[in-house]
Amino acid sequence: MNPKIWLSSPHMGGNEQAFVKEAFDTNWVAPLGPNVNGFEQDLTLFHGGKTHVAALSSGTAGLHLGLVLLGVVAGDEVICQSMTFSASANPIAYVGAIPVFVDSEEDTWNMSPTLLEEAIKDRIANGKKPKAIIPVHLYGMPAKMHEIMAVANRYDIPVLEDAAEALGSSINGKMCGTFGRIGILSFNGNKIITTSGGGALISDDESIVKEARFLATQARDEAPHYQHSKIGYNYRISNLCAGVGRGQMEVLAKRIEQRRAVYQQYVDRYSGAKGISFVAEPAGYFSNRWLSALMIDPAIAGFTREDLRLGLEKDNIESRPLWKPMHMQPIFSKYPYYGTGVSERLFENGLCLPSGSNLTQADMNRVFAIMDMFIKK
Ligand SMILES: *Cc1c(COP(=O)(O)O)cnc(C)c1O
């Protein structure tokens, strides 16, 4: 059996262990310390220097805190992109709110601004104005944030931007995660950089990020004893994980370049092939190409995405269907959904391919050898 080729695996830069060793040497083995501060500073600089950052234990924790900070409480409605990983939607349930799912558009595969407005109007007509909007930048491709923000502002609804997959992606140079009132990032093991597990909440509003840090460390009021006037959480990142993050930040720009080069290889080889399509960057959009994905029209291509997935699997190569939309998930199917079937088609025919920055050319050639057996030029 050939060795496994992963969809997306951790790729260390070299200095991660030095930061972790320093944490041990100085006994900063705690959910605070110099690496946490340093990692937050690195992330602030990366986002242009004005964005405030709270490093957290996960991206999911960031979304949960984000909803709490926006004042979302039990019984409220929250609009969420339907096509996404379940972690975008689960925190809505954590606070007892009701998710309202919105379909994608074809250009970026992310939340349709048109359907978003339709959903808001209909929810208001039903008697309840949504309390927050969660758009997602899938696979690194920025959602249509200018249009989404225009709709959100028209109805005065705050945006909580799920940029877990889009660290380093931008529109006209403005970073994903900085469009909404609050953004979140993820550093899970399969993301473009990793802290083994971790996340961040970011905002241009310093008071929001201060409050996030307060809530994330058990909401301890200023007092010599432990005193609490709010419900707290244990959501800070450990100083060890943040050390890994500092090492990873040194190579982030390179990782983006490498992921984009992997994607470009697929495009160069297969764009224009029968029944195969890719999602190009709209003008001004920059995707980190976290995952390389393609669409297969089985009627034209002569095979399905499942045929290709199983073909790759036979050679020990991991690939994965696009995210199954939340409105199709057993746990979420009872909630309101506004859509025209775009995300259902994407799920049916889309496949994510090996995309890691650590893929060798020999790995790529193995993937191509299988794909060439299916794809006709
Ligand atoms: C990974 C991911 C998350 C969750 O991040 P964790 O750090 O794994 O909790 C949220 N949303 C999306 C779209 C993701 O891909």
Short mmCIF file of N, CA and C and ligand atoms in Angstrom, two decimals, residues 56-63 81 83-89 91 134-139 162-166 184-191 197-200 290 323, ligand 1:
data_model
loop_
_atom_site.label_atom_id
_atom_site.label_comp_id
_atom_site.label_asym_id
_atom_site.label_seq_id
_atom_site.Cartn_x
_atom_site.Cartn_y
_atom_site.Cartn_z
N LEU A 56 -7.72 31.98 21.62
CA LEU A 56 -8.66 31.11 22.35
C LEU A 56 -8.33 29.64 22.12
N SER A 57 -9.07 28.79 22.82
CA SER A 57 -8.83 27.35 22.74
C SER A 57 -9.32 26.74 21.44
N SER A 58 -10.22 27.40 20.73
CA SER A 58 -10.71 26.89 19.44
C SER A 58 -11.48 27.98 18.70
N GLY A 59 -11.70 27.73 17.42
CA GLY A 59 -12.55 28.63 16.64
C GLY A 59 -13.99 28.54 17.10
N THR A 60 -14.41 27.34 17.49
CA THR A 60 -15.78 27.14 17.98
C THR A 60 -16.01 28.00 19.23
N ALA A 61 -15.02 28.03 20.13
CA ALA A 61 -15.11 28.87 21.32
C ALA A 61 -15.27 30.33 20.91
N GLY A 62 -14.56 30.73 19.85
CA GLY A 62 -14.65 32.10 19.35
C GLY A 62 -16.06 32.43 18.89
N LEU A 63 -16.69 31.50 18.17
CA LEU A 63 -18.06 31.73 17.70
C LEU A 63 -19.03 31.80 18.88
N GLN A 81 -24.88 30.82 7.33
CA GLN A 81 -24.66 30.18 6.02
C GLN A 81 -24.96 28.69 6.17
N MET A 83 -24.26 26.16 3.93
CA MET A 83 -23.15 25.32 3.51
C MET A 83 -21.92 25.69 4.32
N THR A 84 -21.58 24.87 5.29
CA THR A 84 -20.43 25.11 6.16
C THR A 84 -20.20 23.89 7.01
N PHE A 85 -19.14 23.94 7.80
CA PHE A 85 -18.86 22.94 8.82
C PHE A 85 -19.81 23.20 9.99
N SER A 86 -20.23 22.14 10.68
CA SER A 86 -21.24 22.27 11.74
C SER A 86 -20.79 23.22 12.85
N ALA A 87 -19.48 23.44 12.99
CA ALA A 87 -18.98 24.33 14.05
C ALA A 87 -19.47 25.77 13.87
N SER A 88 -19.86 26.16 12.65
CA SER A 88 -20.41 27.50 12.45
C SER A 88 -21.78 27.62 13.12
N ALA A 89 -22.53 26.53 13.13
CA ALA A 89 -23.93 26.56 13.57
C ALA A 89 -24.12 26.09 15.02
N PRO A 91 -22.68 26.71 17.88
CA PRO A 91 -22.74 27.72 18.95
C PRO A 91 -24.07 28.45 19.04
N ILE A 134 -24.07 35.07 10.43
CA ILE A 134 -22.79 34.36 10.36
C ILE A 134 -22.49 33.92 8.93
N PRO A 135 -21.72 34.73 8.18
CA PRO A 135 -21.25 34.28 6.88
C PRO A 135 -19.93 33.52 7.07
N VAL A 136 -19.58 32.67 6.10
CA VAL A 136 -18.37 31.84 6.19
C VAL A 136 -17.59 32.00 4.89
N HIS A 137 -16.25 31.94 4.99
CA HIS A 137 -15.41 32.01 3.79
C HIS A 137 -14.89 30.60 3.49
N LEU A 138 -15.69 29.83 2.76
CA LEU A 138 -15.38 28.40 2.59
C LEU A 138 -14.12 28.15 1.79
N TYR A 139 -13.32 27.26 2.32
CA TYR A 139 -12.09 26.81 1.64
C TYR A 139 -11.13 27.97 1.36
N ASP A 162 -17.20 34.09 10.19
CA ASP A 162 -16.48 32.83 10.41
C ASP A 162 -15.35 32.73 9.37
N ALA A 163 -14.16 33.18 9.79
CA ALA A 163 -12.98 33.16 8.91
C ALA A 163 -12.04 32.00 9.27
N ALA A 164 -12.63 30.93 9.85
CA ALA A 164 -11.83 29.78 10.31
C ALA A 164 -10.96 29.20 9.19
N GLU A 165 -11.47 29.25 7.95
CA GLU A 165 -10.76 28.64 6.83
C GLU A 165 -10.02 29.67 5.98
N ALA A 166 -10.08 30.92 6.38
CA ALA A 166 -9.67 32.00 5.47
C ALA A 166 -8.60 32.93 6.04
N ILE A 184 -13.82 35.38 13.60
CA ILE A 184 -13.13 34.29 14.33
C ILE A 184 -12.19 33.56 13.37
N LEU A 185 -11.12 33.02 13.97
CA LEU A 185 -10.13 32.24 13.22
C LEU A 185 -10.00 30.88 13.89
N SER A 186 -9.48 29.89 13.16
CA SER A 186 -9.22 28.58 13.74
C SER A 186 -7.80 28.14 13.43
N PHE A 187 -7.19 27.50 14.41
CA PHE A 187 -5.86 26.91 14.23
C PHE A 187 -5.91 25.42 14.54
N ASN A 188 -7.00 24.78 14.12
CA ASN A 188 -7.11 23.34 14.30
C ASN A 188 -6.07 22.62 13.43
N GLY A 189 -5.93 21.32 13.64
CA GLY A 189 -4.83 20.57 13.01
C GLY A 189 -4.83 20.59 11.50
N ASN A 190 -6.01 20.76 10.88
CA ASN A 190 -6.06 20.67 9.42
C ASN A 190 -6.13 22.06 8.76
N LYS A 191 -6.07 23.12 9.54
CA LYS A 191 -6.19 24.46 8.96
C LYS A 191 -4.86 24.92 8.34
N GLY A 197 -4.49 22.81 18.23
CA GLY A 197 -5.89 23.13 18.46
C GLY A 197 -5.90 24.54 19.01
N GLY A 198 -6.75 25.38 18.46
CA GLY A 198 -6.78 26.76 18.94
C GLY A 198 -7.62 27.61 18.02
N GLY A 199 -7.84 28.84 18.45
CA GLY A 199 -8.65 29.76 17.65
C GLY A 199 -8.41 31.18 18.12
N ALA A 200 -9.15 32.11 17.54
CA ALA A 200 -9.03 33.50 17.97
C ALA A 200 -10.32 34.23 17.65
N TRP A 290 -7.16 27.35 1.04
CA TRP A 290 -6.95 26.37 2.12
C TRP A 290 -7.19 24.96 1.58
N TRP A 323 -18.74 20.47 2.10
CA TRP A 323 -19.56 20.41 3.32
C TRP A 323 -21.01 20.10 2.99
C1 LIG B 1 -12.59 24.59 11.54
C2 LIG B 1 -13.81 25.39 11.45
C3 LIG B 1 -14.44 25.92 12.58
C4 LIG B 1 -14.10 25.54 13.98
O1 LIG B 1 -12.82 25.78 14.39
P1 LIG B 1 -12.21 24.88 15.57
O2 LIG B 1 -10.93 25.57 15.89
O3 LIG B 1 -12.00 23.51 14.99
O4 LIG B 1 -13.16 24.87 16.70
C5 LIG B 1 -15.52 26.77 12.41
N1 LIG B 1 -15.97 27.07 11.19
C6 LIG B 1 -15.43 26.56 10.07
C7 LIG B 1 -15.99 26.96 8.75
C8 LIG B 1 -14.34 25.69 10.15
O5 LIG B 1 -13.83 25.17 9.04
#
